[in-house]
mmCIF file of C-alpha atoms in Angstrom:
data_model
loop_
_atom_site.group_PDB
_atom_site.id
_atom_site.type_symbol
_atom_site.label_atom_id
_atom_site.label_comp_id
_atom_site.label_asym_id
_atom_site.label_seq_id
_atom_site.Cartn_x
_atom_site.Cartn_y
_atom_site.Cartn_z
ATOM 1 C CA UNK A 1 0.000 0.000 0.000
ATOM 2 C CA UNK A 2 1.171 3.517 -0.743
ATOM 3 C CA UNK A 3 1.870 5.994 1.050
ATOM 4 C CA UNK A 4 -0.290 8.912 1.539
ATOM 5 C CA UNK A 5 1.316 11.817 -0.308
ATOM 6 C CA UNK A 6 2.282 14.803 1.680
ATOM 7 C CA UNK A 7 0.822 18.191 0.254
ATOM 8 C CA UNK A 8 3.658 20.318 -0.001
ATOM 9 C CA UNK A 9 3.291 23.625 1.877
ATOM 10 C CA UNK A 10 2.030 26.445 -0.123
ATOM 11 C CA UNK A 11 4.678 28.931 -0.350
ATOM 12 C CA UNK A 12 3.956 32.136 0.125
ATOM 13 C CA UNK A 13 3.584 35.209 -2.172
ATOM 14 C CA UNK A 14 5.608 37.771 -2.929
ATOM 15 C CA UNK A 15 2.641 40.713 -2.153
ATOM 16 C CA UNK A 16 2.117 38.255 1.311
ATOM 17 C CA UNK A 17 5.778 38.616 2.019
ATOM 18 C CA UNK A 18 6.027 42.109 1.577
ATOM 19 C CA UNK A 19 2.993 43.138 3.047
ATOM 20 C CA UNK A 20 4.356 40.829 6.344
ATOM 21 C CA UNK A 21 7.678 42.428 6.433
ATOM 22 C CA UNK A 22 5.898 45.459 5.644
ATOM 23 C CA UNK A 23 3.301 45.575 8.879
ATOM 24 C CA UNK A 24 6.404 43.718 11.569
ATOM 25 C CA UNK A 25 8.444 47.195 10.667
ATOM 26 C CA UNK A 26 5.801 49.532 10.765
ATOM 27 C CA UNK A 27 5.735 49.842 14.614
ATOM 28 C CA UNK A 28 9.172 49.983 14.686
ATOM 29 C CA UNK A 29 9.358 52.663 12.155
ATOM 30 C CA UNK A 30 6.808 54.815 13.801
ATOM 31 C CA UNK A 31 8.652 53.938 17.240
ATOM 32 C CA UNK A 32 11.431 55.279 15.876
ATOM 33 C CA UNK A 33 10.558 58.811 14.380
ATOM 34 C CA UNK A 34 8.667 59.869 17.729
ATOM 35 C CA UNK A 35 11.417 58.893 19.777
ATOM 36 C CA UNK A 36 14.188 60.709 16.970
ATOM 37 C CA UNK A 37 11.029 63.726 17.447
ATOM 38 C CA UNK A 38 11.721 64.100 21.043
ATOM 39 C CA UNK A 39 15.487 63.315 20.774
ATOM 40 C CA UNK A 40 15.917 65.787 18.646
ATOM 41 C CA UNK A 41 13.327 68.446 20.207
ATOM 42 C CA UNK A 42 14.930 68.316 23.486
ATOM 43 C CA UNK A 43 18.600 68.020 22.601
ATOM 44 C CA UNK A 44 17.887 71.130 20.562
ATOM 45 C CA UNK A 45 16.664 73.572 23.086
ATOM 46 C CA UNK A 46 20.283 72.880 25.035
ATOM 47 C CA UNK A 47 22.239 73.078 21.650
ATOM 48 C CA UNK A 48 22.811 76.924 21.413
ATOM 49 C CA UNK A 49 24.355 76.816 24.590
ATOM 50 C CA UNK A 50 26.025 73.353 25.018
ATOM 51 C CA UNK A 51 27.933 73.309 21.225
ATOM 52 C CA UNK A 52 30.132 76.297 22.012
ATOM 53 C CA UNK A 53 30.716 75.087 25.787
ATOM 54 C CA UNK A 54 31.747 71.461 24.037
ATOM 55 C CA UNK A 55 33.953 73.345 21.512
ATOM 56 C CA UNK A 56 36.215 75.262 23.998
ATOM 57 C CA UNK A 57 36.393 72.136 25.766
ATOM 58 C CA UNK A 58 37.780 70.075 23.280
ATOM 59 C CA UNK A 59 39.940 72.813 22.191
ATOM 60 C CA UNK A 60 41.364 73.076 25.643
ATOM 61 C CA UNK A 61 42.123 69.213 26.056
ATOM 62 C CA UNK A 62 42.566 68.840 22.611
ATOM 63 C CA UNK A 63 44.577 65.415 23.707
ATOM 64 C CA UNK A 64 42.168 64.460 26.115
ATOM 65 C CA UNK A 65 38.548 65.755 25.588
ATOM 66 C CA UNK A 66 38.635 65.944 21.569
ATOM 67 C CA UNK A 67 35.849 63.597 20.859
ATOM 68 C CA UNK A 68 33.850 66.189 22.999
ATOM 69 C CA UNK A 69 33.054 68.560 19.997
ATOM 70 C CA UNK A 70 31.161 65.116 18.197
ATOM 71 C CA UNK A 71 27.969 66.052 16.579
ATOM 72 C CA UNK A 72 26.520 62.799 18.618
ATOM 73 C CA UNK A 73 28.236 63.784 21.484
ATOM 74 C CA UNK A 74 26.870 67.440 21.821
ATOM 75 C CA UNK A 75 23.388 66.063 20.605
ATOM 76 C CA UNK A 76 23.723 63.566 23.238
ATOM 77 C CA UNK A 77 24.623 66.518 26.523
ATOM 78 C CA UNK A 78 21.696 69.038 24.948
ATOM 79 C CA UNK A 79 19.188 66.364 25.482
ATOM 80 C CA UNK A 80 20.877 65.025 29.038
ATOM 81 C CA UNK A 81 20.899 69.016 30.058
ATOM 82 C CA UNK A 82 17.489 69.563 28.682
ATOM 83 C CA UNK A 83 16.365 66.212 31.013
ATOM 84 C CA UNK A 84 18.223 68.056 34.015
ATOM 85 C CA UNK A 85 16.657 71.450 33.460
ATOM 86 C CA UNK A 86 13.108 69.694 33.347
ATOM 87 C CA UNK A 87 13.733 67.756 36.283
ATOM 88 C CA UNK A 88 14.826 71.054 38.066
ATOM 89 C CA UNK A 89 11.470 72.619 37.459
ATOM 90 C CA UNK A 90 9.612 69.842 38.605
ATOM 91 C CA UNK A 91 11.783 69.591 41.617
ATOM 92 C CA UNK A 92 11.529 73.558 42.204
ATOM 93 C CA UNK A 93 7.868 73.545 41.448
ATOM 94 C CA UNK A 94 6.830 71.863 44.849
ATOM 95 C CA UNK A 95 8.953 74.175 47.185
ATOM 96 C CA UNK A 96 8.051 77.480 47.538
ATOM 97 C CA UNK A 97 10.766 79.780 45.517
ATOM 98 C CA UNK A 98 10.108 77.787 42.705
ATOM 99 C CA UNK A 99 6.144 78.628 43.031
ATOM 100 C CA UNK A 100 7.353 81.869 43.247
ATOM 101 C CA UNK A 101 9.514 82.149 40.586
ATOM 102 C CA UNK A 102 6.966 80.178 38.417
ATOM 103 C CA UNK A 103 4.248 83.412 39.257
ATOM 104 C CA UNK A 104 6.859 85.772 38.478
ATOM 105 C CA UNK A 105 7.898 84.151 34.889
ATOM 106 C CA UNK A 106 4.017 83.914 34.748
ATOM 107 C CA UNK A 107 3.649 87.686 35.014
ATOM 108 C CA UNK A 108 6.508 88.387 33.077
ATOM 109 C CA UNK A 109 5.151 85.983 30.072
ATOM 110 C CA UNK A 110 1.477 88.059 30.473
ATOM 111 C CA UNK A 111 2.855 91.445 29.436
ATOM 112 C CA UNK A 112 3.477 90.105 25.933
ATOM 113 C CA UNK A 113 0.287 90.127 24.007
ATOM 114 C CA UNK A 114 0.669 86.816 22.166
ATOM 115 C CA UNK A 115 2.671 85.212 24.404
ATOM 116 C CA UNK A 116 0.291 85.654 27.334
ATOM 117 C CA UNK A 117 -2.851 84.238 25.112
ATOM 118 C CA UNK A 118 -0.531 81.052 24.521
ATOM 119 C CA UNK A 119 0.538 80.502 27.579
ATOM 120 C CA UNK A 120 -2.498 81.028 29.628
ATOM 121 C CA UNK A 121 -4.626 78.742 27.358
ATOM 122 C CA UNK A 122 -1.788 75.732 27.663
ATOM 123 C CA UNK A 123 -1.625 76.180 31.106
ATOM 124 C CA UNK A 124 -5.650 76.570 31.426
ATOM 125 C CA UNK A 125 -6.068 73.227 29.720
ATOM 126 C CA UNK A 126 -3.545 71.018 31.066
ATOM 127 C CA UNK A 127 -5.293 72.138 34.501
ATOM 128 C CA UNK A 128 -8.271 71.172 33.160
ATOM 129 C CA UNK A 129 -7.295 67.791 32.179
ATOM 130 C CA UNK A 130 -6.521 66.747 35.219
ATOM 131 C CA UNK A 131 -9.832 67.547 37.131
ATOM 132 C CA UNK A 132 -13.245 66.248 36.529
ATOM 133 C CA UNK A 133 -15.446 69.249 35.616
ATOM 134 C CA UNK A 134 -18.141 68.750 37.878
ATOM 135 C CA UNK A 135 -20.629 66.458 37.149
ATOM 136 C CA UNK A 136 -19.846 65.475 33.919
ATOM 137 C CA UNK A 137 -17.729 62.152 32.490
ATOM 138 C CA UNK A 138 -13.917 63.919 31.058
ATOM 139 C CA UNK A 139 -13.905 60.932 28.231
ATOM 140 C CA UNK A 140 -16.861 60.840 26.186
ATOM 141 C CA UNK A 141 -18.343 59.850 23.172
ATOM 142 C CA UNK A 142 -19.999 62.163 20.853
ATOM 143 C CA UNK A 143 -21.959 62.111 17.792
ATOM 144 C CA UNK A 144 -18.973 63.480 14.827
ATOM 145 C CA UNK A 145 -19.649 63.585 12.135
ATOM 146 C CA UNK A 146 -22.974 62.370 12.363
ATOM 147 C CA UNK A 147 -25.196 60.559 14.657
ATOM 148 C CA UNK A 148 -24.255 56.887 13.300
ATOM 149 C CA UNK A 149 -20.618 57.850 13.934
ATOM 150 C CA UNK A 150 -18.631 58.579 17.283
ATOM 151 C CA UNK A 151 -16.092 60.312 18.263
ATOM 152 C CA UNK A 152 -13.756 60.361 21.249
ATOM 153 C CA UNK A 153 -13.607 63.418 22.967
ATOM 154 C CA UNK A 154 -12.783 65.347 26.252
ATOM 155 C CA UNK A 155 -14.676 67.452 28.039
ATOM 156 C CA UNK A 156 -13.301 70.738 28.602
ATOM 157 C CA UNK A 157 -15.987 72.823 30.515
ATOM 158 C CA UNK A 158 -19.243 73.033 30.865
ATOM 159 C CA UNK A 159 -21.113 76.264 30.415
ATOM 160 C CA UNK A 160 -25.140 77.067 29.722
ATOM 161 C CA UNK A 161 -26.929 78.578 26.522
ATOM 162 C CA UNK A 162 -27.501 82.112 26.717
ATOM 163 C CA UNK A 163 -31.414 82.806 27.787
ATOM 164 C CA UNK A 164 -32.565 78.837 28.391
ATOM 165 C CA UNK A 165 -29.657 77.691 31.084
ATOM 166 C CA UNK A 166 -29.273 74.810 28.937
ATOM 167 C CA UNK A 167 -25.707 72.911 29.865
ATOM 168 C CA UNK A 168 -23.440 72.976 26.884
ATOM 169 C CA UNK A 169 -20.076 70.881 27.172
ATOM 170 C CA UNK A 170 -16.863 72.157 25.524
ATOM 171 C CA UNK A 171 -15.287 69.095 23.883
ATOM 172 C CA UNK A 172 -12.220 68.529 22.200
ATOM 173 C CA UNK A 173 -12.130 65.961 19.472
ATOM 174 C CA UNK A 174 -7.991 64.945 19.380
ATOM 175 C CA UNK A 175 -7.182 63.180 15.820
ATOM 176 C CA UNK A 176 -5.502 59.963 15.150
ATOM 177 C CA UNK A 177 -2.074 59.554 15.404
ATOM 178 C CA UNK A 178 -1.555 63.124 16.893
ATOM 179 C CA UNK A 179 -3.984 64.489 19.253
ATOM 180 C CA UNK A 180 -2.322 67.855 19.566
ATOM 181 C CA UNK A 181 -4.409 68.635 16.398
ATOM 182 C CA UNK A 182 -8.350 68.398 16.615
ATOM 183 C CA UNK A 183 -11.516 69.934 16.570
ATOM 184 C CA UNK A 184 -13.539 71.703 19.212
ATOM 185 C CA UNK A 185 -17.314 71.508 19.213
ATOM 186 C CA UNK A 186 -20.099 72.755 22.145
ATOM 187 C CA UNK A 187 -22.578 69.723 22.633
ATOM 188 C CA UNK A 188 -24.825 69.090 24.552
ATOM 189 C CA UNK A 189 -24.731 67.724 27.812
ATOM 190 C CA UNK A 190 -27.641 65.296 27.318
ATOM 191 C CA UNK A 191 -25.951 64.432 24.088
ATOM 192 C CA UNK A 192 -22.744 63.047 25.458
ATOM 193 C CA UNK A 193 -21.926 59.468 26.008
ATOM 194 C CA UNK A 194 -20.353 58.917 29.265
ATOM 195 C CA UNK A 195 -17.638 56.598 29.034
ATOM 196 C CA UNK A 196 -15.152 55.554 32.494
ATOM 197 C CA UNK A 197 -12.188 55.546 30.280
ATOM 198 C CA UNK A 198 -9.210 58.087 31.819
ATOM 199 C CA UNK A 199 -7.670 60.820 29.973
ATOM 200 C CA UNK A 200 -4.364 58.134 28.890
ATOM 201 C CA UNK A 201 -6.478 55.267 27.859
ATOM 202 C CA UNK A 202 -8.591 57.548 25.808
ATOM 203 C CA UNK A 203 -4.891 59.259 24.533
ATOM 204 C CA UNK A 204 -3.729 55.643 23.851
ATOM 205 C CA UNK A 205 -6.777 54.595 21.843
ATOM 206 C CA UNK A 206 -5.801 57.646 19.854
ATOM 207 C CA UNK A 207 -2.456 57.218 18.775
ATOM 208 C CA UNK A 208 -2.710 53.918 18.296
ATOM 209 C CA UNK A 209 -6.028 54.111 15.854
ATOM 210 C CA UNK A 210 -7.909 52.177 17.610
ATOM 211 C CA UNK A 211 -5.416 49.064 18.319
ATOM 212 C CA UNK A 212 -5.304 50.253 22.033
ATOM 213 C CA UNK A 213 -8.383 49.815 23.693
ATOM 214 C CA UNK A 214 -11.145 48.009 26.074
ATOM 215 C CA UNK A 215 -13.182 45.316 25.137
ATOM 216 C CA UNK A 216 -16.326 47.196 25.255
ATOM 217 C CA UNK A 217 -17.630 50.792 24.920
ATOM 218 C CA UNK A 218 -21.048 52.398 25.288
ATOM 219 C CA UNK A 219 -21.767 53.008 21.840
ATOM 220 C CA UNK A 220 -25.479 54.254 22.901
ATOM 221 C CA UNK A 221 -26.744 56.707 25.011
ATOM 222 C CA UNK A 222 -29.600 55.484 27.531
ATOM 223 C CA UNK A 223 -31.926 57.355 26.408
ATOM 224 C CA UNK A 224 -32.063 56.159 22.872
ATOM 225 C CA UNK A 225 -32.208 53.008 23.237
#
């Protein structure tokens, strides 16, 4: 009696292969430029004043300290000195001369029209994030662009129509894969979803388009169903 023959294992395709290779990289990749983003972000704000410090250095130790005036090198001090300086403020913002010296850059930063609108509305809505605004739910859903569709969004403040006291909700509608960029739209209140997702799981969902999430959502509000 034969044998049974042994089907031979379907090889796979070229468009398989590179679509494979293709999707393992692609995290990776995208790993990679926000990380060389930040690198290079925070090594830069140190540069102006850490390449001519590295320069006469290595010009005084020529011998010794050459390899100082590196373009890796000097990228690599800007972003350790940029890590120090922010770990300064944080440590200097608990004690009280930092606090104080935090009011007076504040006040300094206010006498410059522009300036002051910037930096009071970054500093207004970081605050914001981190407190519940009364009653309502910060992560919600909301119906963008249309009622069959949701989007994620987070409530910014709550205010009330002019004339009928109505409670409007200011939400902000981050975009996938950066959330710095969005849309704002007043809804509301009875027209959110709640959801009891945080501010990072909702930022996580985000980014990663939807690959980072729970394994269920409240789609629909109670009242329609």
């Amino acid at each position: 009696m034969s044998p049974e023959a042994v089907s031979p294992t379907p090889r796979p395709s070229l468009q398989r292969l590179f679509l494979t290779g293709l999707l393992t990289l692609l995290p990776i990749w995208l790993t990679w430029v926000v990380v060389k983003f930040v690198f290079v972000l925070l090594s830069g704000i140190s540069s102006p004043l850490v390449v001519p410090l590295s320069e006469r250095i290595a010009a005084s130790f020529p011998g010794y300290l050459g390899w100082v005036k590196a373009v890796w090198m000097q990228d690599i001090i800007a972003l350790l000195a940029t890590l120090l300086v922010i770990l300064l403020v944080g440590f200097l913002s608990r004690r009280v001369i930092g606090q104080q010296l935090l009011r007076w850059f504040g006040a300094v930063i206010r006498r410059i029209p522009l300036a002051s609108i910037i930096y009071d509305s970054a500093k207004k809505l970081l605050d914001i994030l981190q407190t519940k605004p009364g009653s309502t739910q910060r992560v919600v859903l909301i119906d963008f662009p249309h009622r069959d569709m949701k989007s994620i969004g987070l409530v910014t403040r709550v205010i009330r129509e002019q004339g009928t006291g109505r409670e409007l909700a200011a939400v902000y509608v981050p975009t996938t894969p950066n959330p710095t960029s969005g849309y704002l739209e007043i809804v509301p209140v009875e027209l959110l979803t709640p959801t009891d997702w945080t501010v990072d799981q909702a930022m996580s969902f985000i980014i990663s388009g939807g690959a980072v999430a729970p394994e269920t959502v409240p789609f629909t509000r109670a009242g329609d169903r």
